[in-house]
Every structure is written in structure tokens, then in C-alpha cells.
mmCIF file of C-alpha atoms in Angstrom:
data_model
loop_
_atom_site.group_PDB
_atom_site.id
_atom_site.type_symbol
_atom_site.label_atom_id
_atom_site.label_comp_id
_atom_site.label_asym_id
_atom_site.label_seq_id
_atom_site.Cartn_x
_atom_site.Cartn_y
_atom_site.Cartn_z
ATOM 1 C CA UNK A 1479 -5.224 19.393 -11.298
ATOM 2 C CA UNK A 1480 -1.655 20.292 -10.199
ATOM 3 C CA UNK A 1481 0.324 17.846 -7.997
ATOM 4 C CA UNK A 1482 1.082 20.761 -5.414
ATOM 5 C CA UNK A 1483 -2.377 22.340 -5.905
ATOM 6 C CA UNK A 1484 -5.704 20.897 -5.933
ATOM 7 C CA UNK A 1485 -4.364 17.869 -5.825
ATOM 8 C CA UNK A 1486 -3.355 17.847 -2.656
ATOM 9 C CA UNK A 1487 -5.958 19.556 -1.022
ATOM 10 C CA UNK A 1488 -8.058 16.571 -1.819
ATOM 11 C CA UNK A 1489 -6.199 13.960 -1.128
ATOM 12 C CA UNK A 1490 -5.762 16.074 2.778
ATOM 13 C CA UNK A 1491 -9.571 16.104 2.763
ATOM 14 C CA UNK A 1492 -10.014 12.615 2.049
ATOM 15 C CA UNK A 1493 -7.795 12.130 4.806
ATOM 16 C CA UNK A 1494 -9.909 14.039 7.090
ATOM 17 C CA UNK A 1495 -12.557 12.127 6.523
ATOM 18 C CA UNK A 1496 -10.927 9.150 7.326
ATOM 19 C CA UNK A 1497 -9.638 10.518 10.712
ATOM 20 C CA UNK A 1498 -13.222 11.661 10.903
ATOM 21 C CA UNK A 1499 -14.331 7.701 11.413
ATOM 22 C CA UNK A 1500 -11.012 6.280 12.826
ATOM 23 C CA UNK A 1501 -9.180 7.187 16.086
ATOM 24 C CA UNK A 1502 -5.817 6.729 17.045
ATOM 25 C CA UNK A 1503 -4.535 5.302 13.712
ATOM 26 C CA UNK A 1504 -3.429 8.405 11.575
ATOM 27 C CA UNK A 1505 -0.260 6.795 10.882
ATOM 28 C CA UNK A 1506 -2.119 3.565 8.974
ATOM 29 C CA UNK A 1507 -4.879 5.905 7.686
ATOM 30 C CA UNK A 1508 -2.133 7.875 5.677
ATOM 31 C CA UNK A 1509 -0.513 4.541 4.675
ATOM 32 C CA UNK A 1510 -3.714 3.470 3.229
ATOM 33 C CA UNK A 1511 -4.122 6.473 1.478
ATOM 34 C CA UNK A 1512 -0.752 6.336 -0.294
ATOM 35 C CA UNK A 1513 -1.157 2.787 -1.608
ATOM 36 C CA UNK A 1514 -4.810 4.078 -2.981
ATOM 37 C CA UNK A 1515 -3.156 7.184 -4.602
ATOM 38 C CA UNK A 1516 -0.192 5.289 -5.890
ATOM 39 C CA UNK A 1517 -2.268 2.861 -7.311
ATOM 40 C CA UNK A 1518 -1.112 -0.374 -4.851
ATOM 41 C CA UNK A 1519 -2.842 -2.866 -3.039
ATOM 42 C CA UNK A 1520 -2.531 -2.482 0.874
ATOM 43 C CA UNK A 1521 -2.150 -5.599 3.775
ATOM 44 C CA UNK A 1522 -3.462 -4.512 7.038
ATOM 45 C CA UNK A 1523 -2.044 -6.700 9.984
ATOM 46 C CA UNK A 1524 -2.884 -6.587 13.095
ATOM 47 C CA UNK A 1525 -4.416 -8.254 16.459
ATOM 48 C CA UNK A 1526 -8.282 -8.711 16.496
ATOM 49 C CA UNK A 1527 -10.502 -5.783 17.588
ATOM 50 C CA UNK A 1528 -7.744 -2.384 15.886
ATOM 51 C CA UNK A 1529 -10.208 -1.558 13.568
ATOM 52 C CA UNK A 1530 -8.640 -2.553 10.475
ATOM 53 C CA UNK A 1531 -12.231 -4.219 8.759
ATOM 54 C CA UNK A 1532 -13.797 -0.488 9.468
ATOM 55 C CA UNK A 1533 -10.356 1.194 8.889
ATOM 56 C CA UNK A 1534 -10.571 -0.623 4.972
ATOM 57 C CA UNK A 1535 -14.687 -0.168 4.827
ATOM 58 C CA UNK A 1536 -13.950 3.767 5.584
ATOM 59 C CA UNK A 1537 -11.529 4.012 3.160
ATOM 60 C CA UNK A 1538 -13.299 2.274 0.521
ATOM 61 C CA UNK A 1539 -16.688 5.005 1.531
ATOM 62 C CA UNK A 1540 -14.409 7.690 0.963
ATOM 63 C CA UNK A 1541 -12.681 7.100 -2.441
ATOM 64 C CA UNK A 1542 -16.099 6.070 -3.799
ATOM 65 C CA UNK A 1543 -16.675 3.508 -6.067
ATOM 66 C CA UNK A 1544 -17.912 0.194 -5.957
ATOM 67 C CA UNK A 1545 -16.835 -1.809 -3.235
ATOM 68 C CA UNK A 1546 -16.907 -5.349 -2.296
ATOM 69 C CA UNK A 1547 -16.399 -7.510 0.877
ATOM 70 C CA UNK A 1548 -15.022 -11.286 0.910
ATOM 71 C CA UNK A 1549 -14.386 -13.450 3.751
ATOM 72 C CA UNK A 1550 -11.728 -15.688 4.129
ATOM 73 C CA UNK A 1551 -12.674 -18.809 5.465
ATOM 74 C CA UNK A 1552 -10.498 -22.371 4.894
ATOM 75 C CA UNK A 1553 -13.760 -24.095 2.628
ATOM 76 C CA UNK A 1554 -13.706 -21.092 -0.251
ATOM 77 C CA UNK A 1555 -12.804 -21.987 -3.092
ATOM 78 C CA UNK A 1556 -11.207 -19.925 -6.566
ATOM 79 C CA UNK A 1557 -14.526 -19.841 -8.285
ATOM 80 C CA UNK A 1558 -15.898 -18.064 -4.717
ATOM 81 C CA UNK A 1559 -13.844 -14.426 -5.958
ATOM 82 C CA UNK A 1560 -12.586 -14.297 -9.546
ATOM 83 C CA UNK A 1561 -15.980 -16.280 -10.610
ATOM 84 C CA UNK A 1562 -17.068 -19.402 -12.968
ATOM 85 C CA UNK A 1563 -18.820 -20.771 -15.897
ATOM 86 C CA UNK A 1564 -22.750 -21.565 -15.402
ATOM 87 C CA UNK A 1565 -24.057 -23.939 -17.552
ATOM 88 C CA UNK A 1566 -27.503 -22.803 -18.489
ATOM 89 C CA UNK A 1567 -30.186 -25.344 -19.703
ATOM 90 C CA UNK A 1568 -32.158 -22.658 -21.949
ATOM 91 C CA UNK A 1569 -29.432 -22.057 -23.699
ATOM 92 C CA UNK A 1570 -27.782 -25.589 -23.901
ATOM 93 C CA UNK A 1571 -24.287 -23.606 -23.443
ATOM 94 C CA UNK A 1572 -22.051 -21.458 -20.678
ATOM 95 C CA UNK A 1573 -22.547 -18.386 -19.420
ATOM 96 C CA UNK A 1574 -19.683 -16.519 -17.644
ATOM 97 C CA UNK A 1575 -20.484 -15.454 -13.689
ATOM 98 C CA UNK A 1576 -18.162 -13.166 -12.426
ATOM 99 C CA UNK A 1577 -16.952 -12.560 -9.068
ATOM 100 C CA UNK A 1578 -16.584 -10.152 -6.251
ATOM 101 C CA UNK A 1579 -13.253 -9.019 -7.395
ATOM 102 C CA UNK A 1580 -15.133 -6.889 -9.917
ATOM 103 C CA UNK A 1581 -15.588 -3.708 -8.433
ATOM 104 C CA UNK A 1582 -13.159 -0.610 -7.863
ATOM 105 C CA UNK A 1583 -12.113 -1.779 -4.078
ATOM 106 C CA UNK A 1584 -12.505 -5.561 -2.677
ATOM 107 C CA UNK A 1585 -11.669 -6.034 0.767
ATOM 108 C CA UNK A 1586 -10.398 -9.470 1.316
ATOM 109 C CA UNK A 1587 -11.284 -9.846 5.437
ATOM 110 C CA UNK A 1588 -8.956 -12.122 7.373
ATOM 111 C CA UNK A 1589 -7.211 -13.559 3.989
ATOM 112 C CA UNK A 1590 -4.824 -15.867 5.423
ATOM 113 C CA UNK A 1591 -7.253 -17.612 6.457
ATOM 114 C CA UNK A 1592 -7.980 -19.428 3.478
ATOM 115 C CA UNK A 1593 -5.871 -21.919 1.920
ATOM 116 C CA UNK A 1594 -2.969 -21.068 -0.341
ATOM 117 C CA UNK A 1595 -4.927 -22.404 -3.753
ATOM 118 C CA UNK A 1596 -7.431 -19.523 -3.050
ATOM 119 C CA UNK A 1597 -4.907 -16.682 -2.310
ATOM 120 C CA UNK A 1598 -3.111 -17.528 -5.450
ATOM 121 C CA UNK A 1599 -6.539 -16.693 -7.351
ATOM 122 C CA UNK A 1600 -5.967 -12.988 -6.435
ATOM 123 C CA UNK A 1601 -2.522 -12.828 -8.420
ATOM 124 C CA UNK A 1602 -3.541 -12.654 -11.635
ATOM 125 C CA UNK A 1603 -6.256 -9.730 -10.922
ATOM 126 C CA UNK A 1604 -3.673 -7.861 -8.223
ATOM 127 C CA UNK A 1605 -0.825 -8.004 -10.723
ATOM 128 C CA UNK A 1606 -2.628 -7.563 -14.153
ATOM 129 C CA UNK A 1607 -5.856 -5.926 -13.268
ATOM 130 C CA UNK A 1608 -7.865 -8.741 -15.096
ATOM 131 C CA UNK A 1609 -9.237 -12.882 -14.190
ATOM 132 C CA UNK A 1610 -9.432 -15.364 -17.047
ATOM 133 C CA UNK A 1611 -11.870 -17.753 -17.068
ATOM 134 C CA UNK A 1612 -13.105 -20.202 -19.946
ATOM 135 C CA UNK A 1613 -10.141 -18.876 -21.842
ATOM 136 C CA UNK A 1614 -11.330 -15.694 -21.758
ATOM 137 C CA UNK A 1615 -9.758 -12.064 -20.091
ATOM 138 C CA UNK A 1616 -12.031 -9.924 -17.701
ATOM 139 C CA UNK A 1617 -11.053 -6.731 -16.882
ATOM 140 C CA UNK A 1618 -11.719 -5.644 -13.503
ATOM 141 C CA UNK A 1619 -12.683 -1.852 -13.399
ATOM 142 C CA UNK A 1620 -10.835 0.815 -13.162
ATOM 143 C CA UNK A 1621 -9.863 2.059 -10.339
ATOM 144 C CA UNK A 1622 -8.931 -1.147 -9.060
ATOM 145 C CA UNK A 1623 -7.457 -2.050 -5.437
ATOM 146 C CA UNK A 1624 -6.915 -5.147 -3.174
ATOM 147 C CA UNK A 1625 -7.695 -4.313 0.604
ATOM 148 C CA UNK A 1626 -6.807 -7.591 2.976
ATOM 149 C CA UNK A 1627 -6.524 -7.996 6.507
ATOM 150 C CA UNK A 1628 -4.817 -10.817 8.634
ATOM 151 C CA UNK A 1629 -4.458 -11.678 12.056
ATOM 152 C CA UNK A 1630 -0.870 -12.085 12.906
ATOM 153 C CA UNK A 1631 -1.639 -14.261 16.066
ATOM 154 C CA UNK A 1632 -3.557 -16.901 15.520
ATOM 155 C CA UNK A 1633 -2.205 -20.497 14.569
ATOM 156 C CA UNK A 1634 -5.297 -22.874 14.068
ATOM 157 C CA UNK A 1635 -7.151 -22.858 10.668
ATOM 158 C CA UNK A 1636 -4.644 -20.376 9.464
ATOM 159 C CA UNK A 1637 -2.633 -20.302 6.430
ATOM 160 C CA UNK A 1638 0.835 -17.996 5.459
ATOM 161 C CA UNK A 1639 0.799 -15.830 2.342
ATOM 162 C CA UNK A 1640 2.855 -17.226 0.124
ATOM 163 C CA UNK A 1641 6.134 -14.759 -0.781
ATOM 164 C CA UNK A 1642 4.916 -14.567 -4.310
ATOM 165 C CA UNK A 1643 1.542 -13.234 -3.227
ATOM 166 C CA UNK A 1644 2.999 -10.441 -0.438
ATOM 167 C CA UNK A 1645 5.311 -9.072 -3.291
ATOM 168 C CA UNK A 1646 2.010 -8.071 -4.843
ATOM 169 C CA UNK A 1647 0.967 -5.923 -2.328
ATOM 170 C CA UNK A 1648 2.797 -2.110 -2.536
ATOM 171 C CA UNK A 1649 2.503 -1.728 1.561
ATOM 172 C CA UNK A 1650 1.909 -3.762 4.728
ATOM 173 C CA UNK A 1651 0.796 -1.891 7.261
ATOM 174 C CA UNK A 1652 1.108 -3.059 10.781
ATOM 175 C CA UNK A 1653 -2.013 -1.884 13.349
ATOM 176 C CA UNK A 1654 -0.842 -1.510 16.340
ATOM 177 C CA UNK A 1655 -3.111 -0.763 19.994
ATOM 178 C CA UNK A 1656 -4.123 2.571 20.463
ATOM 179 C CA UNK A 1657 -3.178 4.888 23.720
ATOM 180 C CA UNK A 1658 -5.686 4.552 26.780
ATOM 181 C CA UNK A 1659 -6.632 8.179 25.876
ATOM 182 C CA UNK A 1660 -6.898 7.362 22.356
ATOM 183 C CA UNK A 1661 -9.107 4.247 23.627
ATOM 184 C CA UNK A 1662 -11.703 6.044 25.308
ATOM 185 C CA UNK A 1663 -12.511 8.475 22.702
ATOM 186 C CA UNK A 1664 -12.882 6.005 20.720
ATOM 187 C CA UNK A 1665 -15.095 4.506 23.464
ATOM 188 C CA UNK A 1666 -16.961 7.922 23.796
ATOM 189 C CA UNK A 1667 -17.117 8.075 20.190
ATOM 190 C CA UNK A 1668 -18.463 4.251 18.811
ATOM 191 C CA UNK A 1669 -20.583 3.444 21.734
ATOM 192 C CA UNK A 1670 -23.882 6.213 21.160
ATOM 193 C CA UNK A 1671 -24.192 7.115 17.452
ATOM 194 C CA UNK A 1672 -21.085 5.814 15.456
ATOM 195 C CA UNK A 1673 -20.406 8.007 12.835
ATOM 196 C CA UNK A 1674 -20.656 7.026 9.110
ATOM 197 C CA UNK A 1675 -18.153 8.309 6.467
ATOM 198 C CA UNK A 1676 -19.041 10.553 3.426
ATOM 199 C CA UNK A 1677 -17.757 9.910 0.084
ATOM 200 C CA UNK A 1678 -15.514 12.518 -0.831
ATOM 201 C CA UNK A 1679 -14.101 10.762 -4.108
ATOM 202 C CA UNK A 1680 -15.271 9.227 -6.956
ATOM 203 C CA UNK A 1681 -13.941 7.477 -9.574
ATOM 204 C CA UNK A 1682 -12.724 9.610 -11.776
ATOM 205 C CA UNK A 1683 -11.529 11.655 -9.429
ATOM 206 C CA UNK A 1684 -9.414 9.219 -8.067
ATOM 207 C CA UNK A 1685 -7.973 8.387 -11.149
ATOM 208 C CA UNK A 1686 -7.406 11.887 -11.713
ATOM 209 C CA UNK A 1687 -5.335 11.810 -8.489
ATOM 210 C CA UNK A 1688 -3.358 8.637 -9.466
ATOM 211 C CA UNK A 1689 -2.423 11.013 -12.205
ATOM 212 C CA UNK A 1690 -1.165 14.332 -10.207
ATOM 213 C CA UNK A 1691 0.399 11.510 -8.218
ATOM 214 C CA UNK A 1692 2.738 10.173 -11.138
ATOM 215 C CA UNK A 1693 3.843 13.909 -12.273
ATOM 216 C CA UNK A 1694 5.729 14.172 -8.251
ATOM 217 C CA UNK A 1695 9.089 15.092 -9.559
ATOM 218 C CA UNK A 1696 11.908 12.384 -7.992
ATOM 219 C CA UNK A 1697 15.274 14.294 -8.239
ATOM 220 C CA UNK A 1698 17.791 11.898 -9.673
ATOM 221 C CA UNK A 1699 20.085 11.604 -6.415
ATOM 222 C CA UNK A 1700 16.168 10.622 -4.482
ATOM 223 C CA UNK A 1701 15.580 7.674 -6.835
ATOM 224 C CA UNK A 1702 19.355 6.654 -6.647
ATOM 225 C CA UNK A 1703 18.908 6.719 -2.563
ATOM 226 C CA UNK A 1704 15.662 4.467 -3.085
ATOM 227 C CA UNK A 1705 17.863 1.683 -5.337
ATOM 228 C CA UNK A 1706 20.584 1.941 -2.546
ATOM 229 C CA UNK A 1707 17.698 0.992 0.009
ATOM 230 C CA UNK A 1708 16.155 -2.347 -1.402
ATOM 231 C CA UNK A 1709 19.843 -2.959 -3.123
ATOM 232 C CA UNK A 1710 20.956 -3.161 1.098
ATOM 233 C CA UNK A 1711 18.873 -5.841 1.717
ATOM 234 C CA UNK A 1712 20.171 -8.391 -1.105
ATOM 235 C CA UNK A 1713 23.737 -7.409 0.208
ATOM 236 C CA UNK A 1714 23.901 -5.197 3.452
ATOM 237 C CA UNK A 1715 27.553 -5.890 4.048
ATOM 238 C CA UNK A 1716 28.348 -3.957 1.002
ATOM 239 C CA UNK A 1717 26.157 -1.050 2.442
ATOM 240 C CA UNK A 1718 27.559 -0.855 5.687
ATOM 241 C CA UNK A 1719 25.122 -3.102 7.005
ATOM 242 C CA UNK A 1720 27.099 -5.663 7.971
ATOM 243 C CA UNK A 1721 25.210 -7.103 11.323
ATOM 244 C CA UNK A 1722 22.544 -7.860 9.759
ATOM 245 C CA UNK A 1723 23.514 -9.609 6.816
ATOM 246 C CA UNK A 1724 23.069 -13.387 8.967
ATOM 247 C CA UNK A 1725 19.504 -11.998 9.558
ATOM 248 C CA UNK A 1726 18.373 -12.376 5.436
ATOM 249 C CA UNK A 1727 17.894 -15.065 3.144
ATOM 250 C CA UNK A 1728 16.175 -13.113 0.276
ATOM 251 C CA UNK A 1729 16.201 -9.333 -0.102
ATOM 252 C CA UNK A 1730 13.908 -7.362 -1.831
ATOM 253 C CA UNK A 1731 13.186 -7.378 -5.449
ATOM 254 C CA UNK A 1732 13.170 -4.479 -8.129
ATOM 255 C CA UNK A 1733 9.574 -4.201 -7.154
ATOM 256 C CA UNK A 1734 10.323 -2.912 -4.059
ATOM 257 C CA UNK A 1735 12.234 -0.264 -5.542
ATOM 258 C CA UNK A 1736 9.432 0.617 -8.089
ATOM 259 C CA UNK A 1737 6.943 0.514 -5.223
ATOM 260 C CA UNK A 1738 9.056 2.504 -2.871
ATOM 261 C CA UNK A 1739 9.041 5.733 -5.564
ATOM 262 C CA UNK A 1740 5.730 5.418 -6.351
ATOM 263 C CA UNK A 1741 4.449 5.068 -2.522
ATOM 264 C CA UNK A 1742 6.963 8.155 -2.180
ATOM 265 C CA UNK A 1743 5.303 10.253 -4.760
ATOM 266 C CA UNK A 1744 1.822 9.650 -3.150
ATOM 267 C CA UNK A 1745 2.957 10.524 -0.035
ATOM 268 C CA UNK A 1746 4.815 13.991 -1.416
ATOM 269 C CA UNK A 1747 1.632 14.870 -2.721
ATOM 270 C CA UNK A 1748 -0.419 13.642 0.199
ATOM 271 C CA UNK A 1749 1.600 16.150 2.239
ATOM 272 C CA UNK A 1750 1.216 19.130 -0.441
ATOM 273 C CA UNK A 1751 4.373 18.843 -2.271
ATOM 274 C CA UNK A 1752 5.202 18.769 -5.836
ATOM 275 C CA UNK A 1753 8.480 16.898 -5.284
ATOM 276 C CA UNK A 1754 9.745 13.789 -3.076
ATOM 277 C CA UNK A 1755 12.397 14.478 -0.691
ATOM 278 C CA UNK A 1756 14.565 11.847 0.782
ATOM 279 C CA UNK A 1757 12.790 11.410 4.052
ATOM 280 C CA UNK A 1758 9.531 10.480 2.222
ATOM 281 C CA UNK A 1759 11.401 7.625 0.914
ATOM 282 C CA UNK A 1760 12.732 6.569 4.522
ATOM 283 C CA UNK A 1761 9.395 6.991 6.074
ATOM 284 C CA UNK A 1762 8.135 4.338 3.691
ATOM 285 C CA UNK A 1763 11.453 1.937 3.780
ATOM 286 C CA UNK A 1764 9.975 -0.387 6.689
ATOM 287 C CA UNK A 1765 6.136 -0.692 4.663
ATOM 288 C CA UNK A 1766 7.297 -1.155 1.369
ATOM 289 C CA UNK A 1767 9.729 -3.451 1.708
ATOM 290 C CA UNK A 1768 9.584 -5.544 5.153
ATOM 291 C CA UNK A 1769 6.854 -7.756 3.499
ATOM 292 C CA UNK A 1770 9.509 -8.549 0.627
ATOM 293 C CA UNK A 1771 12.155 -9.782 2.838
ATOM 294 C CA UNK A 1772 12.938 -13.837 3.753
ATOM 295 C CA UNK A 1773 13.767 -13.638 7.216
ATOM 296 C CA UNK A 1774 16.818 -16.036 7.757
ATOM 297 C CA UNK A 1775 16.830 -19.599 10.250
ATOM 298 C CA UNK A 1776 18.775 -16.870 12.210
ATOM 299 C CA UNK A 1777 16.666 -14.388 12.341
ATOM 300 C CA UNK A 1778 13.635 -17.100 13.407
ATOM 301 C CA UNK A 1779 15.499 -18.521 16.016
ATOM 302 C CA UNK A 1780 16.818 -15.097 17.334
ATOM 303 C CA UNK A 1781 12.873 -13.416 17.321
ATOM 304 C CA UNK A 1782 13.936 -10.290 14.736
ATOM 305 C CA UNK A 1783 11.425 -9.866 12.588
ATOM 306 C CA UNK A 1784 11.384 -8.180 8.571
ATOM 307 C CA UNK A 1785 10.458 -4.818 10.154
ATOM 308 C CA UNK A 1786 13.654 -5.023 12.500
ATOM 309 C CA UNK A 1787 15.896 -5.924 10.219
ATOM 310 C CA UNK A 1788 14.789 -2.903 7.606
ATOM 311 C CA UNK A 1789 14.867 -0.253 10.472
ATOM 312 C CA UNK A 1790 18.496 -1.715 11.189
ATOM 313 C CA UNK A 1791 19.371 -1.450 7.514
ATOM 314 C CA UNK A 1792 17.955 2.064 6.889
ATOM 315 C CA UNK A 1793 20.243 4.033 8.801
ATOM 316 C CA UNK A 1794 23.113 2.569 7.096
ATOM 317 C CA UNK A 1795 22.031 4.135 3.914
ATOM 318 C CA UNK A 1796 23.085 7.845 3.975
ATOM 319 C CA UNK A 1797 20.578 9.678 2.302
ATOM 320 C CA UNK A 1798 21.256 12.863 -0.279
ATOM 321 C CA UNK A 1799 21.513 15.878 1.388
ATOM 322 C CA UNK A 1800 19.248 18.373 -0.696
ATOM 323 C CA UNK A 1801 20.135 21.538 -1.293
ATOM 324 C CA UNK A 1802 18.267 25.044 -1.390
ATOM 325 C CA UNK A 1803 19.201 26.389 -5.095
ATOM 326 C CA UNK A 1804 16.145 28.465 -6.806
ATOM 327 C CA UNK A 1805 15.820 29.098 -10.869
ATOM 328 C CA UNK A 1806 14.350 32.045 -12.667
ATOM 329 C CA UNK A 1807 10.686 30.883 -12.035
ATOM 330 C CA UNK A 1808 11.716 30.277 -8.102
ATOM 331 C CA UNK A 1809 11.608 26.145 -8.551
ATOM 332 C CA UNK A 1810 14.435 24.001 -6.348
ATOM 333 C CA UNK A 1811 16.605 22.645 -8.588
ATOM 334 C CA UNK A 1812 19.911 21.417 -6.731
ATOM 335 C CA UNK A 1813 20.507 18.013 -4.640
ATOM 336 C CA UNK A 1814 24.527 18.767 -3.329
ATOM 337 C CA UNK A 1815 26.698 16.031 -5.367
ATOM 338 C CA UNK A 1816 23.338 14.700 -7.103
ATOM 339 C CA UNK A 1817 23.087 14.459 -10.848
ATOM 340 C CA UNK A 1818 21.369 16.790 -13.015
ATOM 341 C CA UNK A 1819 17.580 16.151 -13.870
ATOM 342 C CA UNK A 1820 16.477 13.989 -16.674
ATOM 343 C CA UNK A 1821 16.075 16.124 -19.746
ATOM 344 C CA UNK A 1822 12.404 17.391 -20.391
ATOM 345 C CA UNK A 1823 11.560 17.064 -16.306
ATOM 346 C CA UNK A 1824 10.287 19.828 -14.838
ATOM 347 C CA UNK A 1825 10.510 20.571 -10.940
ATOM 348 C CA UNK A 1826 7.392 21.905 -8.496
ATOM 349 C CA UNK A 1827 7.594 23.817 -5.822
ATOM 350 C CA UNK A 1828 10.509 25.021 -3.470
ATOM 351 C CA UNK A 1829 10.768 22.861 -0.851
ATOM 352 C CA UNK A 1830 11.500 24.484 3.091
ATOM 353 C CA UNK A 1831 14.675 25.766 4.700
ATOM 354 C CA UNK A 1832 17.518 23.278 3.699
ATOM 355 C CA UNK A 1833 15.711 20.827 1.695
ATOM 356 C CA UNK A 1834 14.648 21.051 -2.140
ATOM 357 C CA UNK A 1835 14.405 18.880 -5.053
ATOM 358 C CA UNK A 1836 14.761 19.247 -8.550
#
């Protein structure tokens, strides 16, 4: 499975399927699909009633897989997701029960509304794919995601995710309203006989994808522009970012930067290339790395939220400008003032008029 060839294709009909269920929300649907085919756990935010329980139930349907639901609510406790030790009288010892976490996607509905002690429970299986319990290391299986929603509005019986925990998550994905026309189809649409998504992955599949995903060639001068990027927000002054420097206490970590190539690659393949070109890096600069950001007193006091403050900081950063330049097997090779590629890397497929990557 070739990351310009089959690949693709299947990731676009996954999509389809998704778009199938959900109205109005391509942009989110592709996000979604990128964290699932860069292998990233996704936070949905949005206002009550945008779909973003189906949006993560449709998603989960489609990549196939075992899938599991947990709601947030302020009396769960740890033991409620990653599981706990059962004493059992017949035996006169312990027996290990595990949780919900263990399946290929868990949807964690409305998950700041539990209290921090609980959240903190999913770090261990979102960063190292495994809980401990009774001194003991459960893998979860494999493929293995973290869907979670939130409601961005609400202030009673509500608790923030701590920074810690929102540096685990690849992409957060704000869902916005949809159009009035987009509205009533989805009125038209949901009200008689809603219709119910088709698997169209499975798991090996998918990991098969995760795969085509990680051979996307990232020309040298692309993954430079992508360091530039998160580097701006730990010192935008020295990026020509200057007004918005007041606006951050933290910037982004090198996370962000490994997050931002891999969402990148995803997304190259999710649009049927074999190489990532600068703007598929900028179209992913406000999910990857907003979430990341500590918003200053300033910022607060002035209303500018982490989104803001990246699409101010984004522009700053010139990107590469890629050049057309073909070898003897017709592959792009040249990025104009760029580097030459790693030794051993091997490019895809041309790119279009004026843009190609090595």
C-alpha cells in the first residue's frame, strides 16, 4: 500500500463515509481523520448540540475496531476507566478488572467535566499506550486512540484540562455552528430515518494506513519551516512576531513540532499526495499547537484567545517556496534555497504547477 496510491484512496473513502453521516463539518471531519491516521488523540470543543458525540461515534464506526464510550461526570473516579483490583473470595486473592480504556477507540464524552484526579488517569494510557495497576503494565490494543469532547461554555460542575494533559492530545479541533442551509439538511436529513455509518476500516487496515502515513516524504526546508513555527511561539519577537509576544506566557513544546509533521503527513496523504508541502503544515499550525500555548494575564484581560494568537504568529513565518525540478524517474526533488534530502530518502510524486517536494 503506497502512500500516493491505495493509500489514499482509502483514507478519501473513509472520509466519505464520514461526510455521509455528518453535515456541515468537513473541515473537523478531516481533522479527525488526520489525528486517527497519524496516530494522535483528538479534543473536540464545541457548544452543546454541533454534533461532536455523533461526529466521534461515526468516526469510531468507520475505522472499525472496538470502541468504547465514557462519561464524564464530577463523582468518577480513576478505577471508573483504566480499571482495579477485585478481591475474589474463591480464590482468597486479586484479580485484575480492566477498564473501558481497553479497546482500539474510547470516547471520553464531556471530559472536563470530571475532576482533574480523573483526567490525569488518561496520561499514562494517551502517552504510553498502556495503565498499570497492582504493579503491573496493561497494554491497551493496538490501534489505540483517545476521542474527548468538552463544552467550552459552561462554568458550574466544570473542571479545566490541566496543560500537561492537552499536550497529550495531537489536535484540538474547534466545532463551530453550521450555515442555516447547512442546518436544514441536516434537519431534512436526522429528523425521518437518520442514517447509520458503515465500517469501512478495520484494524489492520488502519494500522496499515498509520504506516503509508509515516513513509510521506517531508523535504528538509518543510520540516525546518515546521521548527520555525512552534520555535515563534517561545520567542515571536525573534520571528518577526513582535505584537504578540505580551500575548504568551509558555510557547509550545518540541511536541508540537513532532505533532505538527506527523498531522502534516496524514493530511498529505489524506489529500493523495506522497509528499507534504508547506501549506499542509500551515493549515494545521492553529490545531496542533493552539492547545499548547499559555495564554498570558494580557492576553486574558484583552479577550485573545490561543487560536488568535497562532493565526497572528503564522504569517510571520515565511514559508519555503518549493520549486518544480523533476529527476530521471519524473519525482520533485528541489525546494529553492532548501537543503538537500536526507541520504537514503526517497521522494513520491510530482507535486502541481509551482509546488514540489523532495
Amino acid at each position: 500500500m503506497t502512500p500516493s496510491g491505495d493509500a489514499g484512496a482509502l483514507a478519501e473513502r473513509a472520509l466519505f463515509e464520514m461526510k455521509r453521516i455528518i453535515v456541515g463539518q468537513d473541515r473537523v471531519l478531516e481533522r479527525m481523520l488526520v489525528a486517527v491516521l497519524a496516530g494522535g488523540h483528538c479534543l473536540l470543543e464545541g457548544v452543546p448540540g454541533v454534533a461532536k458525540t455523533l461526529a466521534a461515534e461515526t468516526l469510531a464506526t468507520v475505522v472499525g475496531g472496538s470502541f468504547a464510550r465514557v462519561q464524564f461526570t464530577p463523582d468518577l473516579v480513576p478505577s471508573d476507566i483504566v480499571g482495579t483490583r477485585i478481591y475474589r473470595p474463591s480464590t482468597e486473592g486479586f484479580d485484575i478488572e480492566l477498564g473501558p480504556v481497553m479497546a482500539n477507540v474510547v470516547l471520553a464524552d464531556e471530559i472536563n467535566r470530571a475532576p482533574a484526579k480523573v483526567q490525569s488517569a488518561l496520561l499514562e494510557v494517551m502517552a504510553e499506550g498502556q495503565v498499570s495497576i497492582g504493579g503491573r503494565s496493561h497494554p491497551v490494543p493496538a490501534p489505540f486512540m483517545v476521542l474527548a469532547t468538552q463544552n467550552p461554555i459552561e462554568s458550574e460542575g466544570v473542571y479545566q484540562l490541566p496543560e500537561a494533559q492537552r499536550d497529550r492530545f495531537l489536535l484540538k479541533i474547534d466545532v463551530g455552528y453550521p450555515t442555516e442551509a447547512q442546518e436544514l439538511a441536516v434537519l431534512y436529513r436526522m429528523s425521518v430515518d437518520p442514517p447509520r455509518p458503515s465500517p469501512v476500516l478495520d484494524t489492520g487496515r488502519l494500522i496499515a494506513l498509520r504506516r503509508s502515513a509515516e513513509l510521506v516524504f517531508v523535504h528538509d526546508e518543510v520540516a525546518r519551516y515546521a521548527v520555525r513555527l512552534v520555535a515563534a511561539t517561545r520567542d515571536p519577537l525573534a520571528y518577526g512576531a513582535g505584537d504578540v509576544a505580551r500575548l504568551i506566557a509558555y510557547g509550545a513544546g518540541p511536541r508540537a513540532t513532532l505533532g505538527l509533521v506527523a498531522a502534516a503527513r496524514a493530511l498529505a496523504l489524506l489529500r493523495g499526495r506522497g509528499y507534504v508541502l508547506p501549506g499542509d503544515v500551515r493549515d494545521l499550525a492553529v490545531d496542533v499547537m493552539a492547545h499548547r500555548l499559555v495564554p498570558s494575564f494580557d492576553a486574558l484581560a484583552d479577550g485573545v484567545d490561543a487560536a488568535t494568537i497562532v493565526g497572528r504568529i503564522v504569517p510571520a513565518v515565511p514559508a519555503p517556496r518549493i520549486a518544480p525540478s523533476q529527476d530521471d524517474e519524473g519525482n520533485a526533488l528541489a525546494a529553492v534555497g532548501g537543503a538537500a534530502p536526507h541520504h537514503g530518502e526517497q521522494s513520491r510524486d510530482a507535486g502541481g504547477p509551482g509546488e514540489a517536494v523532495a
